[in-house]
mmCIF file of C-alpha atoms in Angstrom:
data_model
loop_
_atom_site.group_PDB
_atom_site.id
_atom_site.type_symbol
_atom_site.label_atom_id
_atom_site.label_comp_id
_atom_site.label_asym_id
_atom_site.label_seq_id
_atom_site.Cartn_x
_atom_site.Cartn_y
_atom_site.Cartn_z
ATOM 1 C CA UNK A 1 64.623 -12.268 -76.238
ATOM 2 C CA UNK A 2 67.054 -11.808 -73.368
ATOM 3 C CA UNK A 3 66.827 -8.982 -70.855
ATOM 4 C CA UNK A 4 69.565 -6.509 -70.057
ATOM 5 C CA UNK A 5 71.130 -7.730 -66.817
ATOM 6 C CA UNK A 6 74.552 -7.509 -68.475
ATOM 7 C CA UNK A 7 73.961 -3.870 -69.398
ATOM 8 C CA UNK A 8 73.099 -3.161 -65.765
ATOM 9 C CA UNK A 9 76.239 -4.901 -64.515
ATOM 10 C CA UNK A 10 78.408 -3.129 -67.105
ATOM 11 C CA UNK A 11 76.917 0.260 -66.197
ATOM 12 C CA UNK A 12 77.631 -0.198 -62.491
ATOM 13 C CA UNK A 13 81.131 -1.459 -63.271
ATOM 14 C CA UNK A 14 81.791 1.548 -65.528
ATOM 15 C CA UNK A 15 80.823 3.955 -62.747
ATOM 16 C CA UNK A 16 83.152 2.125 -60.354
ATOM 17 C CA UNK A 17 85.956 2.307 -62.917
ATOM 18 C CA UNK A 18 85.440 6.085 -62.985
ATOM 19 C CA UNK A 19 85.934 6.128 -59.207
ATOM 20 C CA UNK A 20 82.366 7.087 -58.394
ATOM 21 C CA UNK A 21 78.983 5.726 -57.386
ATOM 22 C CA UNK A 22 76.239 5.177 -59.930
ATOM 23 C CA UNK A 23 73.162 7.410 -59.786
ATOM 24 C CA UNK A 24 69.963 5.349 -59.778
ATOM 25 C CA UNK A 25 66.680 7.245 -60.108
ATOM 26 C CA UNK A 26 63.131 6.105 -59.415
ATOM 27 C CA UNK A 27 59.913 7.321 -61.039
ATOM 28 C CA UNK A 28 56.559 5.532 -61.190
ATOM 29 C CA UNK A 29 55.036 4.601 -64.542
ATOM 30 C CA UNK A 30 51.880 6.478 -65.501
ATOM 31 C CA UNK A 31 52.785 9.589 -63.510
ATOM 32 C CA UNK A 32 51.592 12.181 -64.254
ATOM 33 C CA UNK A 33 50.445 10.281 -67.371
ATOM 34 C CA UNK A 34 52.005 7.377 -69.241
ATOM 35 C CA UNK A 35 53.492 9.663 -71.887
ATOM 36 C CA UNK A 36 54.489 12.242 -69.284
ATOM 37 C CA UNK A 37 56.198 9.585 -67.209
ATOM 38 C CA UNK A 38 58.227 8.386 -70.176
ATOM 39 C CA UNK A 39 59.375 11.934 -70.929
ATOM 40 C CA UNK A 40 60.348 12.426 -67.291
ATOM 41 C CA UNK A 41 62.471 9.260 -67.291
ATOM 42 C CA UNK A 42 64.232 10.309 -70.497
ATOM 43 C CA UNK A 43 64.931 13.690 -68.872
ATOM 44 C CA UNK A 44 66.384 12.038 -65.760
ATOM 45 C CA UNK A 45 68.725 9.993 -67.932
ATOM 46 C CA UNK A 46 69.612 13.119 -69.900
ATOM 47 C CA UNK A 47 70.388 14.908 -66.634
ATOM 48 C CA UNK A 48 72.906 12.283 -65.584
ATOM 49 C CA UNK A 49 71.216 9.199 -64.115
ATOM 50 C CA UNK A 50 72.975 5.923 -64.907
ATOM 51 C CA UNK A 51 70.030 3.626 -64.166
ATOM 52 C CA UNK A 52 66.295 4.197 -63.716
ATOM 53 C CA UNK A 53 63.822 2.168 -61.680
ATOM 54 C CA UNK A 54 60.287 2.336 -63.063
ATOM 55 C CA UNK A 55 57.761 1.906 -60.298
ATOM 56 C CA UNK A 56 54.751 -0.304 -60.937
ATOM 57 C CA UNK A 57 51.954 1.612 -59.164
ATOM 58 C CA UNK A 58 50.237 -0.445 -56.499
ATOM 59 C CA UNK A 59 47.269 0.228 -54.244
ATOM 60 C CA UNK A 60 49.071 -0.991 -51.108
ATOM 61 C CA UNK A 61 52.692 0.190 -51.393
ATOM 62 C CA UNK A 62 53.995 -0.861 -47.983
ATOM 63 C CA UNK A 63 57.552 0.468 -48.493
ATOM 64 C CA UNK A 64 56.533 3.806 -49.980
ATOM 65 C CA UNK A 65 55.958 7.030 -48.103
ATOM 66 C CA UNK A 66 53.308 9.684 -48.801
ATOM 67 C CA UNK A 67 55.070 11.321 -51.767
ATOM 68 C CA UNK A 68 55.296 8.150 -53.848
ATOM 69 C CA UNK A 69 51.870 7.011 -52.635
ATOM 70 C CA UNK A 70 50.421 10.253 -54.023
ATOM 71 C CA UNK A 71 52.077 9.659 -57.401
ATOM 72 C CA UNK A 72 50.905 6.035 -57.449
ATOM 73 C CA UNK A 73 47.362 7.177 -56.734
ATOM 74 C CA UNK A 74 47.494 9.625 -59.646
ATOM 75 C CA UNK A 75 48.786 6.874 -61.946
ATOM 76 C CA UNK A 76 46.161 4.353 -60.807
ATOM 77 C CA UNK A 77 43.356 6.897 -61.184
ATOM 78 C CA UNK A 78 44.662 7.498 -64.694
ATOM 79 C CA UNK A 79 44.155 3.817 -65.452
ATOM 80 C CA UNK A 80 47.784 2.679 -65.663
ATOM 81 C CA UNK A 81 48.220 -1.027 -66.431
ATOM 82 C CA UNK A 82 51.156 -3.419 -66.541
ATOM 83 C CA UNK A 83 51.203 -2.997 -70.318
ATOM 84 C CA UNK A 84 51.883 0.710 -69.725
ATOM 85 C CA UNK A 85 54.748 -0.168 -67.385
ATOM 86 C CA UNK A 86 56.275 -2.378 -70.092
ATOM 87 C CA UNK A 87 55.832 0.386 -72.672
ATOM 88 C CA UNK A 88 57.534 2.837 -70.311
ATOM 89 C CA UNK A 89 60.515 0.492 -69.898
ATOM 90 C CA UNK A 90 60.727 -0.140 -73.636
ATOM 91 C CA UNK A 91 60.572 3.489 -74.747
ATOM 92 C CA UNK A 92 62.917 4.731 -72.029
ATOM 93 C CA UNK A 93 65.506 2.061 -72.833
ATOM 94 C CA UNK A 94 65.235 2.422 -76.605
ATOM 95 C CA UNK A 95 65.600 6.203 -76.394
ATOM 96 C CA UNK A 96 68.678 6.121 -74.164
ATOM 97 C CA UNK A 97 70.316 2.698 -74.427
ATOM 98 C CA UNK A 98 70.564 2.692 -70.631
ATOM 99 C CA UNK A 99 69.427 0.083 -68.083
ATOM 100 C CA UNK A 100 65.831 0.295 -66.872
ATOM 101 C CA UNK A 101 64.476 -1.860 -64.042
ATOM 102 C CA UNK A 102 60.992 -2.289 -62.644
ATOM 103 C CA UNK A 103 60.352 -1.884 -58.935
ATOM 104 C CA UNK A 104 57.236 -3.755 -57.930
ATOM 105 C CA UNK A 105 55.526 -5.542 -55.119
ATOM 106 C CA UNK A 106 54.940 -9.245 -55.623
ATOM 107 C CA UNK A 107 51.156 -9.335 -55.826
ATOM 108 C CA UNK A 108 50.843 -7.718 -59.301
ATOM 109 C CA UNK A 109 53.402 -10.152 -60.758
ATOM 110 C CA UNK A 110 51.728 -13.132 -59.097
ATOM 111 C CA UNK A 111 48.370 -12.162 -60.552
ATOM 112 C CA UNK A 112 49.792 -11.357 -63.982
ATOM 113 C CA UNK A 113 51.836 -14.571 -64.186
ATOM 114 C CA UNK A 114 55.564 -14.880 -63.562
ATOM 115 C CA UNK A 115 56.419 -16.303 -66.975
ATOM 116 C CA UNK A 116 54.340 -13.709 -68.789
ATOM 117 C CA UNK A 117 55.782 -10.836 -66.754
ATOM 118 C CA UNK A 118 59.431 -11.851 -67.135
ATOM 119 C CA UNK A 119 59.055 -12.602 -70.852
ATOM 120 C CA UNK A 120 57.421 -9.236 -71.507
ATOM 121 C CA UNK A 121 59.962 -7.351 -69.403
ATOM 122 C CA UNK A 122 62.835 -8.952 -71.304
ATOM 123 C CA UNK A 123 61.099 -8.210 -74.613
ATOM 124 C CA UNK A 124 60.814 -4.569 -73.543
ATOM 125 C CA UNK A 125 64.569 -4.430 -72.921
ATOM 126 C CA UNK A 126 64.253 -4.370 -69.141
ATOM 127 C CA UNK A 127 67.286 -5.084 -66.981
ATOM 128 C CA UNK A 128 65.436 -6.745 -64.114
ATOM 129 C CA UNK A 129 63.227 -6.212 -61.085
ATOM 130 C CA UNK A 130 63.525 -4.884 -57.566
ATOM 131 C CA UNK A 131 61.205 -6.913 -55.346
ATOM 132 C CA UNK A 132 60.988 -5.332 -51.887
ATOM 133 C CA UNK A 133 58.393 -7.700 -50.407
ATOM 134 C CA UNK A 134 59.388 -11.045 -51.938
ATOM 135 C CA UNK A 135 61.116 -13.231 -49.320
ATOM 136 C CA UNK A 136 64.208 -14.997 -50.608
ATOM 137 C CA UNK A 137 62.893 -18.375 -49.469
ATOM 138 C CA UNK A 138 59.800 -17.896 -51.651
ATOM 139 C CA UNK A 139 61.633 -16.534 -54.684
ATOM 140 C CA UNK A 140 62.626 -19.733 -56.505
ATOM 141 C CA UNK A 141 59.934 -19.500 -59.211
ATOM 142 C CA UNK A 142 60.721 -15.850 -59.897
ATOM 143 C CA UNK A 143 64.470 -16.462 -59.987
ATOM 144 C CA UNK A 144 64.130 -19.358 -62.440
ATOM 145 C CA UNK A 145 62.172 -17.245 -64.906
ATOM 146 C CA UNK A 146 64.336 -14.165 -64.362
ATOM 147 C CA UNK A 147 67.507 -16.129 -65.073
ATOM 148 C CA UNK A 148 65.921 -17.715 -68.144
ATOM 149 C CA UNK A 149 65.107 -14.270 -69.531
ATOM 150 C CA UNK A 150 68.337 -12.488 -68.577
ATOM 151 C CA UNK A 151 66.842 -10.319 -65.838
ATOM 152 C CA UNK A 152 68.368 -9.188 -62.554
ATOM 153 C CA UNK A 153 66.692 -10.061 -59.259
ATOM 154 C CA UNK A 154 67.364 -7.239 -56.822
ATOM 155 C CA UNK A 155 66.471 -7.894 -53.199
ATOM 156 C CA UNK A 156 66.228 -5.304 -50.444
ATOM 157 C CA UNK A 157 68.242 -5.507 -47.228
ATOM 158 C CA UNK A 158 67.671 -3.373 -44.140
ATOM 159 C CA UNK A 159 69.663 -2.324 -41.058
ATOM 160 C CA UNK A 160 67.716 -4.952 -39.103
ATOM 161 C CA UNK A 161 68.941 -7.767 -41.390
ATOM 162 C CA UNK A 162 71.172 -10.192 -39.493
ATOM 163 C CA UNK A 163 74.454 -11.285 -41.091
ATOM 164 C CA UNK A 164 73.154 -14.786 -41.814
ATOM 165 C CA UNK A 165 70.140 -13.276 -43.560
ATOM 166 C CA UNK A 166 72.345 -10.933 -45.569
ATOM 167 C CA UNK A 167 74.347 -13.922 -46.797
ATOM 168 C CA UNK A 168 71.160 -15.682 -47.945
ATOM 169 C CA UNK A 169 69.904 -12.588 -49.755
ATOM 170 C CA UNK A 170 73.141 -11.755 -51.530
ATOM 171 C CA UNK A 171 73.589 -15.377 -52.615
ATOM 172 C CA UNK A 172 70.138 -15.365 -54.216
ATOM 173 C CA UNK A 173 70.220 -11.911 -55.788
ATOM 174 C CA UNK A 174 71.771 -10.556 -58.965
ATOM 175 C CA UNK A 175 72.475 -7.162 -60.511
ATOM 176 C CA UNK A 176 72.964 -5.353 -57.222
ATOM 177 C CA UNK A 177 71.714 -5.292 -53.642
ATOM 178 C CA UNK A 178 69.295 -2.541 -52.609
ATOM 179 C CA UNK A 179 70.325 -1.415 -49.123
ATOM 180 C CA UNK A 180 67.582 0.509 -47.325
ATOM 181 C CA UNK A 181 69.420 3.196 -45.371
ATOM 182 C CA UNK A 182 67.031 3.067 -42.428
ATOM 183 C CA UNK A 183 63.989 1.331 -41.059
ATOM 184 C CA UNK A 184 60.846 2.940 -42.435
ATOM 185 C CA UNK A 185 59.262 4.047 -45.684
ATOM 186 C CA UNK A 186 60.578 6.074 -48.606
ATOM 187 C CA UNK A 187 60.851 9.833 -48.312
ATOM 188 C CA UNK A 188 63.317 12.697 -48.182
ATOM 189 C CA UNK A 189 65.142 13.204 -44.898
ATOM 190 C CA UNK A 190 67.582 15.623 -43.320
ATOM 191 C CA UNK A 191 70.203 12.921 -42.841
ATOM 192 C CA UNK A 192 70.829 9.484 -44.295
ATOM 193 C CA UNK A 193 72.370 8.240 -41.035
ATOM 194 C CA UNK A 194 75.250 6.019 -40.020
ATOM 195 C CA UNK A 195 73.229 2.801 -40.243
ATOM 196 C CA UNK A 196 73.583 2.861 -44.021
ATOM 197 C CA UNK A 197 77.377 2.651 -44.039
ATOM 198 C CA UNK A 198 77.350 -0.197 -41.532
ATOM 199 C CA UNK A 199 74.781 -2.061 -43.636
ATOM 200 C CA UNK A 200 76.864 -1.627 -46.804
ATOM 201 C CA UNK A 201 79.947 -2.963 -45.044
ATOM 202 C CA UNK A 202 78.076 -5.967 -43.631
ATOM 203 C CA UNK A 203 76.502 -6.709 -47.020
ATOM 204 C CA UNK A 204 79.862 -6.583 -48.774
ATOM 205 C CA UNK A 205 81.303 -8.877 -46.113
ATOM 206 C CA UNK A 206 79.086 -11.701 -47.398
ATOM 207 C CA UNK A 207 81.514 -11.999 -50.299
ATOM 208 C CA UNK A 208 78.909 -12.076 -53.068
ATOM 209 C CA UNK A 209 80.699 -9.380 -55.031
ATOM 210 C CA UNK A 210 77.373 -7.706 -55.892
ATOM 211 C CA UNK A 211 77.373 -3.898 -55.924
ATOM 212 C CA UNK A 212 75.548 -2.428 -52.917
ATOM 213 C CA UNK A 213 73.356 0.571 -53.692
ATOM 214 C CA UNK A 214 71.741 2.704 -50.991
ATOM 215 C CA UNK A 215 68.260 4.200 -51.091
ATOM 216 C CA UNK A 216 65.638 5.774 -48.797
ATOM 217 C CA UNK A 217 66.239 9.312 -47.671
ATOM 218 C CA UNK A 218 68.657 10.717 -50.262
ATOM 219 C CA UNK A 219 67.264 13.961 -51.641
ATOM 220 C CA UNK A 220 70.046 16.367 -52.584
ATOM 221 C CA UNK A 221 73.566 16.549 -53.969
ATOM 222 C CA UNK A 222 75.213 16.801 -50.554
ATOM 223 C CA UNK A 223 73.488 13.633 -49.300
ATOM 224 C CA UNK A 224 74.284 11.898 -52.598
ATOM 225 C CA UNK A 225 77.949 12.759 -52.129
ATOM 226 C CA UNK A 226 77.837 11.440 -48.563
ATOM 227 C CA UNK A 227 76.371 8.095 -49.615
ATOM 228 C CA UNK A 228 78.650 7.899 -52.660
ATOM 229 C CA UNK A 229 81.544 7.851 -50.222
ATOM 230 C CA UNK A 230 80.718 4.297 -49.166
ATOM 231 C CA UNK A 231 78.129 2.809 -51.590
ATOM 232 C CA UNK A 232 78.360 1.552 -55.163
ATOM 233 C CA UNK A 233 75.156 3.326 -56.109
ATOM 234 C CA UNK A 234 72.939 6.111 -54.788
ATOM 235 C CA UNK A 235 69.194 5.566 -55.222
ATOM 236 C CA UNK A 236 66.877 8.583 -55.286
ATOM 237 C CA UNK A 237 63.096 8.367 -55.633
ATOM 238 C CA UNK A 238 60.910 10.633 -53.520
ATOM 239 C CA UNK A 239 62.943 13.754 -54.351
ATOM 240 C CA UNK A 240 62.280 13.226 -58.076
ATOM 241 C CA UNK A 241 58.594 12.536 -57.511
ATOM 242 C CA UNK A 242 58.268 15.611 -55.296
ATOM 243 C CA UNK A 243 59.770 17.817 -58.014
ATOM 244 C CA UNK A 244 57.114 16.492 -60.395
ATOM 245 C CA UNK A 245 54.293 16.991 -57.871
ATOM 246 C CA UNK A 246 55.403 20.546 -57.076
ATOM 247 C CA UNK A 247 55.741 21.622 -60.715
ATOM 248 C CA UNK A 248 53.036 23.927 -62.128
ATOM 249 C CA UNK A 249 52.646 21.739 -65.225
ATOM 250 C CA UNK A 250 54.022 18.572 -66.813
ATOM 251 C CA UNK A 251 56.628 20.349 -68.932
ATOM 252 C CA UNK A 252 57.991 22.153 -65.893
ATOM 253 C CA UNK A 253 58.060 18.842 -64.033
ATOM 254 C CA UNK A 254 60.202 17.268 -66.743
ATOM 255 C CA UNK A 255 62.680 20.134 -66.568
ATOM 256 C CA UNK A 256 62.706 19.975 -62.767
ATOM 257 C CA UNK A 257 63.695 16.308 -62.685
ATOM 258 C CA UNK A 258 66.296 16.873 -65.396
ATOM 259 C CA UNK A 259 67.854 19.590 -63.233
ATOM 260 C CA UNK A 260 67.746 17.441 -60.070
ATOM 261 C CA UNK A 261 69.436 14.573 -61.911
ATOM 262 C CA UNK A 262 72.190 16.965 -62.925
ATOM 263 C CA UNK A 263 72.675 18.120 -59.329
ATOM 264 C CA UNK A 264 72.755 14.559 -58.014
ATOM 265 C CA UNK A 265 75.116 13.451 -60.788
ATOM 266 C CA UNK A 266 77.578 16.078 -59.553
ATOM 267 C CA UNK A 267 77.034 14.791 -56.012
ATOM 268 C CA UNK A 268 77.990 11.200 -56.813
ATOM 269 C CA UNK A 269 81.078 12.529 -58.564
ATOM 270 C CA UNK A 270 82.130 14.549 -55.512
ATOM 271 C CA UNK A 271 81.495 17.839 -57.313
ATOM 272 C CA UNK A 272 78.590 19.017 -55.149
#
C-alpha cells in the first residue's frame, strides 16, 4: 500500500491556491492517552488544521522544549508504543481524510527497522515523516524505503544552515521543508523573529520548489499571521500541547485545542 505524500502535496498546493499558508499542527501520540490523543488530533483538524504531525514520544527529545517533553513523559509512562503511533495516524487520517505525518527522532526507527516502519506507516495512511536528527548524508536507506512506500521525507533546516547545506537538504527532501525559526528547542515565544523570513528566502533560493513551512515559537493567531506572510505553512506544536496540559480534564483539553486551531486558522488566513 502506498502512503499519502501526494495528499500532502495537494493539501499544501490547495492552501497556496487560496492565497494563504497551510496550518500544520503537532501533537504527540499517547497524550494524554492513546484514545485521548486521537480525539485531540481529530479536534485540531475539525478546528481548521490542514495537516497534523503526530509525535513519536522519545526519552531523549533533543529538539523539544519542556512542554513537549512533559507530554512525551506522560505518554511514555502510559506505555505508548510504535503500534499506538501507527494506530493514531490511521484513525486520524481515516476520520478526516487529511494528511498525517509522524515526527520522530531516528533512533526509534533504527531499532524498529526502516522497512517495517515505512511499510506500516504507509499501511496506516501516513503521508511521511519529519526527521529532525537524521543527517542528509546518512539518509539514503530511509529515503529509498520512503520513496518505495509513497512517503514524504521532511528535513529540518535552521538559521545556522549555510546555503550549500540548504541546497543539499532541499534536494534530498520531499513533501516540504521544515524551517526552524530560531536556534533552540520548541516552545512558545513572544516573537518569531526576523531570522525565519531570511531562512525561508534562502531555502526557496535553492530552487527545489518544495514548500517551506516554519515552526518553533508560533503560539497565537497574530504570530501565525506574521509567519503566514512569508511561509508556505505555519507549524504549531507547544501551544497545542500546553492547552492540553492546562485543561482540567481530557474533554476540556480536546475542546481547547479545537478552539486554538480555529484561532490559528483565522491567523493564516489574515483574519486574526
